[in-house]
Tab-separated table of C-alpha atoms and ligand atoms in Angstrom:
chain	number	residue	atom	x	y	z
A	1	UNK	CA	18.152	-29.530	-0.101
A	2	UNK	CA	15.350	-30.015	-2.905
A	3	UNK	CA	13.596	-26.440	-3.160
A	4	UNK	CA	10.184	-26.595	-1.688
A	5	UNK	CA	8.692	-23.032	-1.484
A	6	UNK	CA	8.591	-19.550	-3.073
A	7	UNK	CA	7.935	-16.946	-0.766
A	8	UNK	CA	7.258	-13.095	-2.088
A	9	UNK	CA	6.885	-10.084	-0.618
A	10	UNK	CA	4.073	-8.098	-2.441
A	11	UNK	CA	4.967	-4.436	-2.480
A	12	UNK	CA	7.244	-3.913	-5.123
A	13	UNK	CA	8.418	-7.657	-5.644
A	14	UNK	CA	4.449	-8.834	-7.153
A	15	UNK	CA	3.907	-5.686	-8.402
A	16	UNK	CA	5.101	-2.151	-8.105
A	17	UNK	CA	2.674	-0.697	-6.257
A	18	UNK	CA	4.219	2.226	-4.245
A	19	UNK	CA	2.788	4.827	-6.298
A	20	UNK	CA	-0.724	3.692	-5.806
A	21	UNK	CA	0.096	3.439	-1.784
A	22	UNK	CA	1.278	6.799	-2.395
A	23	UNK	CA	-1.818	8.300	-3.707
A	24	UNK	CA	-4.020	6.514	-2.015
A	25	UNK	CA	-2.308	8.242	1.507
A	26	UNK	CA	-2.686	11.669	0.116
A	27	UNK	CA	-6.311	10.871	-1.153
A	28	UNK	CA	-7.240	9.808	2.344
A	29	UNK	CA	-5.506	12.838	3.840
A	30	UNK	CA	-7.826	14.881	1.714
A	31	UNK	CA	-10.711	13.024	2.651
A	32	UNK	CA	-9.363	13.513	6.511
A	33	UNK	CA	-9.294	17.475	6.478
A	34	UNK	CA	-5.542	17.071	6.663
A	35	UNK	CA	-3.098	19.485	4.220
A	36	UNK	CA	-0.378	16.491	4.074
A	37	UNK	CA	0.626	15.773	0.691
A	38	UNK	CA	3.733	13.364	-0.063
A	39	UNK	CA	5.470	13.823	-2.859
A	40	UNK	CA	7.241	11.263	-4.730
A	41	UNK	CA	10.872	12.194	-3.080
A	42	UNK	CA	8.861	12.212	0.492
A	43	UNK	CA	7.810	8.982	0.294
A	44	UNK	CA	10.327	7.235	-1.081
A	45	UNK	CA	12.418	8.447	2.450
A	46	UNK	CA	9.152	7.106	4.170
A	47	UNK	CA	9.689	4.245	2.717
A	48	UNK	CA	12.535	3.508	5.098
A	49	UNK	CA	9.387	2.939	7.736
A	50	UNK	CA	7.437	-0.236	6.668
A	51	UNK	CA	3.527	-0.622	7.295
A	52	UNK	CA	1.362	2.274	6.566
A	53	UNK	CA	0.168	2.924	10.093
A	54	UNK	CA	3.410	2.830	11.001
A	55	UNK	CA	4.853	5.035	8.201
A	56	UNK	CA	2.099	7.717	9.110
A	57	UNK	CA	3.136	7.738	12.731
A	58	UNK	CA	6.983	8.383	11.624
A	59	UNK	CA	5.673	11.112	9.761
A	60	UNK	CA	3.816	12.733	12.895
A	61	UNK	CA	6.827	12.565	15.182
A	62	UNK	CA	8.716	14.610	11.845
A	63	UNK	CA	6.098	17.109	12.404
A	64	UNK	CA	7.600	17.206	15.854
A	65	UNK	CA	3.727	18.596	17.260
A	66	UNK	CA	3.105	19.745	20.449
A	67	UNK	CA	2.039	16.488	22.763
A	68	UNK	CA	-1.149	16.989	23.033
A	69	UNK	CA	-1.733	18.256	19.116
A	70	UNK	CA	0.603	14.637	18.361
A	71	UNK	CA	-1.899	12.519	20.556
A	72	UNK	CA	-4.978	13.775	18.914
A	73	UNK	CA	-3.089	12.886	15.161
A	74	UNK	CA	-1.761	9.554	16.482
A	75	UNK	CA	-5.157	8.353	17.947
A	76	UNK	CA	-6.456	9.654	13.916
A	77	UNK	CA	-3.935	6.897	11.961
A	78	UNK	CA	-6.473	3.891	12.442
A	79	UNK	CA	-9.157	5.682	10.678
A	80	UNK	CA	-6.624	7.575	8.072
A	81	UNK	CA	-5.493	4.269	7.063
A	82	UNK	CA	-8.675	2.403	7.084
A	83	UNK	CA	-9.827	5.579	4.166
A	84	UNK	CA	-5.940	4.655	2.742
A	85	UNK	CA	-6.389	1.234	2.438
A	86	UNK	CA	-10.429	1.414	0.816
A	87	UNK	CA	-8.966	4.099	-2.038
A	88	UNK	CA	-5.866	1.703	-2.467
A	89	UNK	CA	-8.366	-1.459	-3.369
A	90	UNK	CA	-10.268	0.514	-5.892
A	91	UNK	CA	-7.048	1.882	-7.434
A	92	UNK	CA	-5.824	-1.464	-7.845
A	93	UNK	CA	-9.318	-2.671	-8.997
A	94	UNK	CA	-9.387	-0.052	-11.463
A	95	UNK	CA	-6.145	-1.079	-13.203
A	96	UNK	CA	-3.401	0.859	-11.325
A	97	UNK	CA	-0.998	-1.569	-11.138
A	98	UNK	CA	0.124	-4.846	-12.793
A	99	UNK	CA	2.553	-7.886	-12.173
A	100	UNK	CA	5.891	-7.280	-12.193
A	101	UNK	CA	7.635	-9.275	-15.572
A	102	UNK	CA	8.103	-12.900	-15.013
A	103	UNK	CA	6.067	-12.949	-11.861
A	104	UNK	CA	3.462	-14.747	-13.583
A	105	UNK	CA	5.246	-17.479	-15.416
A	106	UNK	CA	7.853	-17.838	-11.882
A	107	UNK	CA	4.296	-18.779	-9.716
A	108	UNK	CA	2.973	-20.845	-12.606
A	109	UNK	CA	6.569	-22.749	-13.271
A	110	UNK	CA	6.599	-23.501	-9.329
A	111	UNK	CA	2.762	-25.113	-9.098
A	112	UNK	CA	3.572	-27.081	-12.171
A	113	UNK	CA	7.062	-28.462	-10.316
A	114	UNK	CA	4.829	-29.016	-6.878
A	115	UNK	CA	7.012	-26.179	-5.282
A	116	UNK	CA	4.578	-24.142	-3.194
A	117	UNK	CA	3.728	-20.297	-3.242
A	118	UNK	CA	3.711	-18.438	-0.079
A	119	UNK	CA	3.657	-14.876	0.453
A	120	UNK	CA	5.547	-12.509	3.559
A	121	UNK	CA	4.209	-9.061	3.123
A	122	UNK	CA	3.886	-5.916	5.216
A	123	UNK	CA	0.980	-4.409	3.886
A	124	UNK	CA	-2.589	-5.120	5.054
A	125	UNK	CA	-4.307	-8.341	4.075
A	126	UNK	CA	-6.828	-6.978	2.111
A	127	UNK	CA	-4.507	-5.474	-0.375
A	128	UNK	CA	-2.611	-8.311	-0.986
A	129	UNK	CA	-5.884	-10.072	-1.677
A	130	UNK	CA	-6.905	-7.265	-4.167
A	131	UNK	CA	-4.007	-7.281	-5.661
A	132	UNK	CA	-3.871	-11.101	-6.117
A	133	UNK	CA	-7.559	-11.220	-7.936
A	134	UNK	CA	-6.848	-8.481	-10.098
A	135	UNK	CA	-3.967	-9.507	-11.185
A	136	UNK	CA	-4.201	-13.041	-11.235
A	137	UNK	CA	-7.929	-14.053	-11.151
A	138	UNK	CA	-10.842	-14.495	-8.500
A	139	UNK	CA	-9.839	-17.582	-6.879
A	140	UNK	CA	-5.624	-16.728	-7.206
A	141	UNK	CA	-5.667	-16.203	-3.303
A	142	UNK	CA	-6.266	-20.087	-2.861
A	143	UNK	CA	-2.853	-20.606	-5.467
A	144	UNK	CA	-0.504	-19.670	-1.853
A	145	UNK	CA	-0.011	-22.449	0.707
A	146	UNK	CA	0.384	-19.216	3.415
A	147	UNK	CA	-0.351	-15.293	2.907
A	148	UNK	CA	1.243	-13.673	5.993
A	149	UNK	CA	0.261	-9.948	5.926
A	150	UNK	CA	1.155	-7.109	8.172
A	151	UNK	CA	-0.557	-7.087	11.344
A	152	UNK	CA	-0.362	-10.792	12.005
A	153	UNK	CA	3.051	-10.033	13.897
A	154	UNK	CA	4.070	-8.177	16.046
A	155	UNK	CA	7.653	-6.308	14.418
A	156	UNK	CA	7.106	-5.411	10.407
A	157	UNK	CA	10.210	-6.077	8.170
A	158	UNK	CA	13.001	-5.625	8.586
A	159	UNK	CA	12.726	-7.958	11.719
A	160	UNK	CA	12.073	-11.775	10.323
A	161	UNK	CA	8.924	-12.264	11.931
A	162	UNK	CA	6.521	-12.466	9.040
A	163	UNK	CA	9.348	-15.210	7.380
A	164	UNK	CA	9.157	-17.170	10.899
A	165	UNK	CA	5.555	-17.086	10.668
A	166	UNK	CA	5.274	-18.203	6.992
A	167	UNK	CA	7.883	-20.821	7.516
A	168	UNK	CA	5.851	-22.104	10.820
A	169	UNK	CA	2.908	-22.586	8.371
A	170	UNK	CA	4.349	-24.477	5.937
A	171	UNK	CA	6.271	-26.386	7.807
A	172	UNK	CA	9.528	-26.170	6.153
A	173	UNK	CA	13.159	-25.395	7.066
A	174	UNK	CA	14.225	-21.948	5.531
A	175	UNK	CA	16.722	-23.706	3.755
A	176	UNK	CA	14.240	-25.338	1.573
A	177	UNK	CA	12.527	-22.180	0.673
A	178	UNK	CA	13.522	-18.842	-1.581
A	179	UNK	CA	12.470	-15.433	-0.878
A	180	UNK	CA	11.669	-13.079	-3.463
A	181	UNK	CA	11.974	-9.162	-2.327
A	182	UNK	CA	12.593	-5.883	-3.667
A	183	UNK	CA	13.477	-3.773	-0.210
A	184	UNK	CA	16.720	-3.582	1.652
A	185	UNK	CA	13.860	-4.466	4.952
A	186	UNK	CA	12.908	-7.183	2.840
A	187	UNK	CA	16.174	-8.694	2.463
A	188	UNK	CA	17.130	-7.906	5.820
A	189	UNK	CA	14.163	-9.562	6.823
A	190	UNK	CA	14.549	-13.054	4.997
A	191	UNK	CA	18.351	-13.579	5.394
A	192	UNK	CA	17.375	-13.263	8.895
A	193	UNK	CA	15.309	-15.953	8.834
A	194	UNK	CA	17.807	-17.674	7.071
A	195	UNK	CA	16.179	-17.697	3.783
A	196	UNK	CA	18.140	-17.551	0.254
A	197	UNK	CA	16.951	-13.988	-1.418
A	198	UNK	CA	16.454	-12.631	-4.620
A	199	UNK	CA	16.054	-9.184	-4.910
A	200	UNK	CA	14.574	-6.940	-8.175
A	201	UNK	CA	14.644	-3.795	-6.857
A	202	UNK	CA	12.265	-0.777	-8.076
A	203	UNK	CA	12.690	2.516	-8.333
A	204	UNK	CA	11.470	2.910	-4.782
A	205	UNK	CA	14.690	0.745	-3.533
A	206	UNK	CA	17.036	0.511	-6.403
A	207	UNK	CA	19.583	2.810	-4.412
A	208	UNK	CA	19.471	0.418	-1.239
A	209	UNK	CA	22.543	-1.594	-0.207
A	210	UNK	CA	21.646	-5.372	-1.734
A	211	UNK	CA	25.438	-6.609	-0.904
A	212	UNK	CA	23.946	-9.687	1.046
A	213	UNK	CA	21.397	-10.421	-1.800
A	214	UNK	CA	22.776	-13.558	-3.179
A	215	UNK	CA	21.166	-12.705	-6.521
A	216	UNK	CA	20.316	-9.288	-7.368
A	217	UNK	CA	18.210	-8.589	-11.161
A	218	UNK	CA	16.351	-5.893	-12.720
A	219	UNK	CA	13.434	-8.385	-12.874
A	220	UNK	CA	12.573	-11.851	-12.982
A	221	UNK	CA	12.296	-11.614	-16.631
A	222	UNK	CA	9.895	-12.582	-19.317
A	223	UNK	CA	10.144	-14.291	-22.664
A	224	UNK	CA	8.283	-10.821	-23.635
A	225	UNK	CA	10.601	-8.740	-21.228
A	226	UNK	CA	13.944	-10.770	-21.133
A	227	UNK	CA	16.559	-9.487	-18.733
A	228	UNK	CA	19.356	-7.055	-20.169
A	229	UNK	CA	22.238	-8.663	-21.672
A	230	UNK	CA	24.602	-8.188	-18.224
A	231	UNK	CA	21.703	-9.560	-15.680
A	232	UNK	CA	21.599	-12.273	-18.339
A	233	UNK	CA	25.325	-13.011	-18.237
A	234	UNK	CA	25.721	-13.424	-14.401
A	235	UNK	CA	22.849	-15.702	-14.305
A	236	UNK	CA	23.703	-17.611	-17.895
A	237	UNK	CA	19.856	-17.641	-19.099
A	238	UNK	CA	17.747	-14.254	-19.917
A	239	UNK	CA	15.397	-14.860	-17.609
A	240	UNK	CA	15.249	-16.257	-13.823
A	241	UNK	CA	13.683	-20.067	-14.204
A	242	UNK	CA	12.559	-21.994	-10.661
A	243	UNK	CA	15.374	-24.529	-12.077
A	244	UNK	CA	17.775	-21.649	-11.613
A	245	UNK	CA	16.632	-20.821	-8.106
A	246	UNK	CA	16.349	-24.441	-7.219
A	247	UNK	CA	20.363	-24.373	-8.597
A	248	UNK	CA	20.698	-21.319	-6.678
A	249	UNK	CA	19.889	-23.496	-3.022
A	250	UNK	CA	21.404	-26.104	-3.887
A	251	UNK	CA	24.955	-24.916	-4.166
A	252	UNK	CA	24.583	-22.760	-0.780
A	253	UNK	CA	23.668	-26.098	0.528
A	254	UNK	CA	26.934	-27.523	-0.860
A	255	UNK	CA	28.470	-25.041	0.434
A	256	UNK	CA	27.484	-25.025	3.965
A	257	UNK	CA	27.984	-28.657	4.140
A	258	UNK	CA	30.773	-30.616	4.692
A	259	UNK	CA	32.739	-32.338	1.757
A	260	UNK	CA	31.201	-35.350	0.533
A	261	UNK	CA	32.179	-37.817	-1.854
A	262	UNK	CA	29.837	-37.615	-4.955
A	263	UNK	CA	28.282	-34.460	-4.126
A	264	UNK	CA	29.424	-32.564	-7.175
A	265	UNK	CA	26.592	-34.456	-8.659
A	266	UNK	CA	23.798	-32.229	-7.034
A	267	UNK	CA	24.437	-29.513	-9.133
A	268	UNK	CA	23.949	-31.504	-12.441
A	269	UNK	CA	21.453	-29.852	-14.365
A	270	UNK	CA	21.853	-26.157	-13.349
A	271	UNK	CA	24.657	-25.244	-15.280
A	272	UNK	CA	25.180	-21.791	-16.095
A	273	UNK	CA	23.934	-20.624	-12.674
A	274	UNK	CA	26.612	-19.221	-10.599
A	275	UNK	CA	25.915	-19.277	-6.378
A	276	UNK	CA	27.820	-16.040	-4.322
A	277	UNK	CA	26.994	-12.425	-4.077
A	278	UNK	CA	25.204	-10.827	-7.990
A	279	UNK	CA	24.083	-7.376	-8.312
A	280	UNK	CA	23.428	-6.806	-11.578
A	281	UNK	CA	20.221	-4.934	-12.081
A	282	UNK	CA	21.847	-2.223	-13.536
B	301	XBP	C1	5.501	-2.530	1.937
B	301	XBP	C2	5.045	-1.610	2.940
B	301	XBP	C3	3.626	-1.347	3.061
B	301	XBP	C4	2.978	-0.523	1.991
B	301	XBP	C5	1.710	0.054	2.523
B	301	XBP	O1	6.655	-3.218	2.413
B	301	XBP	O2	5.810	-1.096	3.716
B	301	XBP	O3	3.484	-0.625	4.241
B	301	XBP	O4	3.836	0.543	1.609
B	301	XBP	O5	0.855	-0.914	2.985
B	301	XBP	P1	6.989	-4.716	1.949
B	301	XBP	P2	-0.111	-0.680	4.255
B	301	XBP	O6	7.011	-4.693	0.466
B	301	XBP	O7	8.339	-4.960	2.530
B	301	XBP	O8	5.962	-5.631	2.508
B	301	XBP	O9	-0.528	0.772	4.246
B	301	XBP	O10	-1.258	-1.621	4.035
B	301	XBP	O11	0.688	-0.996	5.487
B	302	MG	MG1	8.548	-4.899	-0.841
């Protein structure tokens, strides 16, 4: 099946941007009157609850309160968060985080092939947006067929919601489409959905089980930033091209089908890119 859409997550798959979700939570617990403070450790087990609100009400029921004391803090996380997310946009507009390597030339390689962007991400909409202009320019939003955020359904990653949704919207079958993720709920998510996944981990996830990843790399790599010589290897190319993912879904397709006379021919063109279980972002 001919590849028809990209979809990335946004927290560390765009960008790596836990750090400035980090601070921003302990600025806005400052600003609340609260003494909470996450370090980097702490959050990075937090992690393991996606969506912010979410992630702060995991971290009430830890404090194991008394009911009425865990009421009063659970009825505060709308308001916590709304500080969270206002301190997170003017990190990110001041500079606090950039685009992943290869990010940029992937989405720019897929608009010039007519394969279309989409984005399934957990974190609020507003972010993503912020993220997107600073990164990529003012009018960068408008580059993605679809931008499902968090609170448009109902279950956060790792259920497949957000993937259903985005797939609904662009009207294609998962098996035309690639995820991009960095998260073990990420991946979870999308193979769920049925999607083929890449995952480049961070340091947030790089310790996660990626087993069912069919491609696993440091990054996506850049001509600047070219993947390390055993990412390169498995893949046969030093960085991760859209003909390589496009490769990628074609020989799962191959796979899952029947045999066919003349299908060997499908794959012409994408030599050097091996389909089956990689992890080689070490
Ligand atoms: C990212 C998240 C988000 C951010 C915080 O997961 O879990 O919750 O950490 O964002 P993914 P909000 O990369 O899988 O989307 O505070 O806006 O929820
Ligand atoms: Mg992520």
């Amino acid at each position: 099946m001919r590849l028809r859409a990209l979809i990335f997550d946004v927290d560390g798959t765009l960008a790596d941007t836990e750090e400035a979700h980090r601070c921003a939570f302990n600025r806005a617990f400052a600003q609340h009157g609260l003494d909470w403070s996450w370090s980097r450790p702490k959050y990075a087990e937090l992690l393991k609850t996606t969506g912010g609100k979410e992630r702060l009400a995991a971290f009430v029921d830890e404090l194991s309160p008394p009911p009425a004391l865990r009421r009063a803090l659970l009825e505060r996380i709308p308001g916590i968060h709304r500080t969270k997310t206002e301190i997170y946009a003017t990190l990110v507009e001041d500079g606090a985080v950039s685009l992943r390597d290869g990010v940029e030339r992937l989405l720019e390689e897929a608009a010039a092939a007519d394969v279309r962007l989409a984005i399934a991400s957990t974190t609020t909409l507003v972010n993503i947006e912020t993220l997107l202009r600073t990164t990529l320019g003012r009018y960068s939003p408008h580059r993605f067929a679809v931008i499902g955020a968090g609170d448009q359904v109902r279950h956060k990653k790792p259920a497949p919601e957000i993937y259903r949704f985005v797939l609904r919207e662009l009207a294609q079958p998962a098996g035309a489409c690639v995820a991009i993720e960095d998260s073990a709920h990420g991946l979870a998510a999308a193979r769920a959905a049925g999607l083929l996944t890449v995952v480049t981990p961070t340091y947030w996830t790089r310790d996660e089980d990626f087993s069912e990843a069919d491609l696993v790399l440091p990054s996506l790599g850049s001509p600047a930033r070219p993947l390390p010589p055993r990412a390169a290897q498995a893949i046969g190319a030093d960085l991760l091209t859209l003909d390589a993912i496009a490769g990628l879904l074609e020989a799962r397709c191959a796979e899952s089908e029947p045999p066919a006379a003349g299908r060997g021919t499908q794959r012409a063109g994408h030599e050097g890119v091996h389909p089956g279980h990689r992890q080689t972002h070490t």
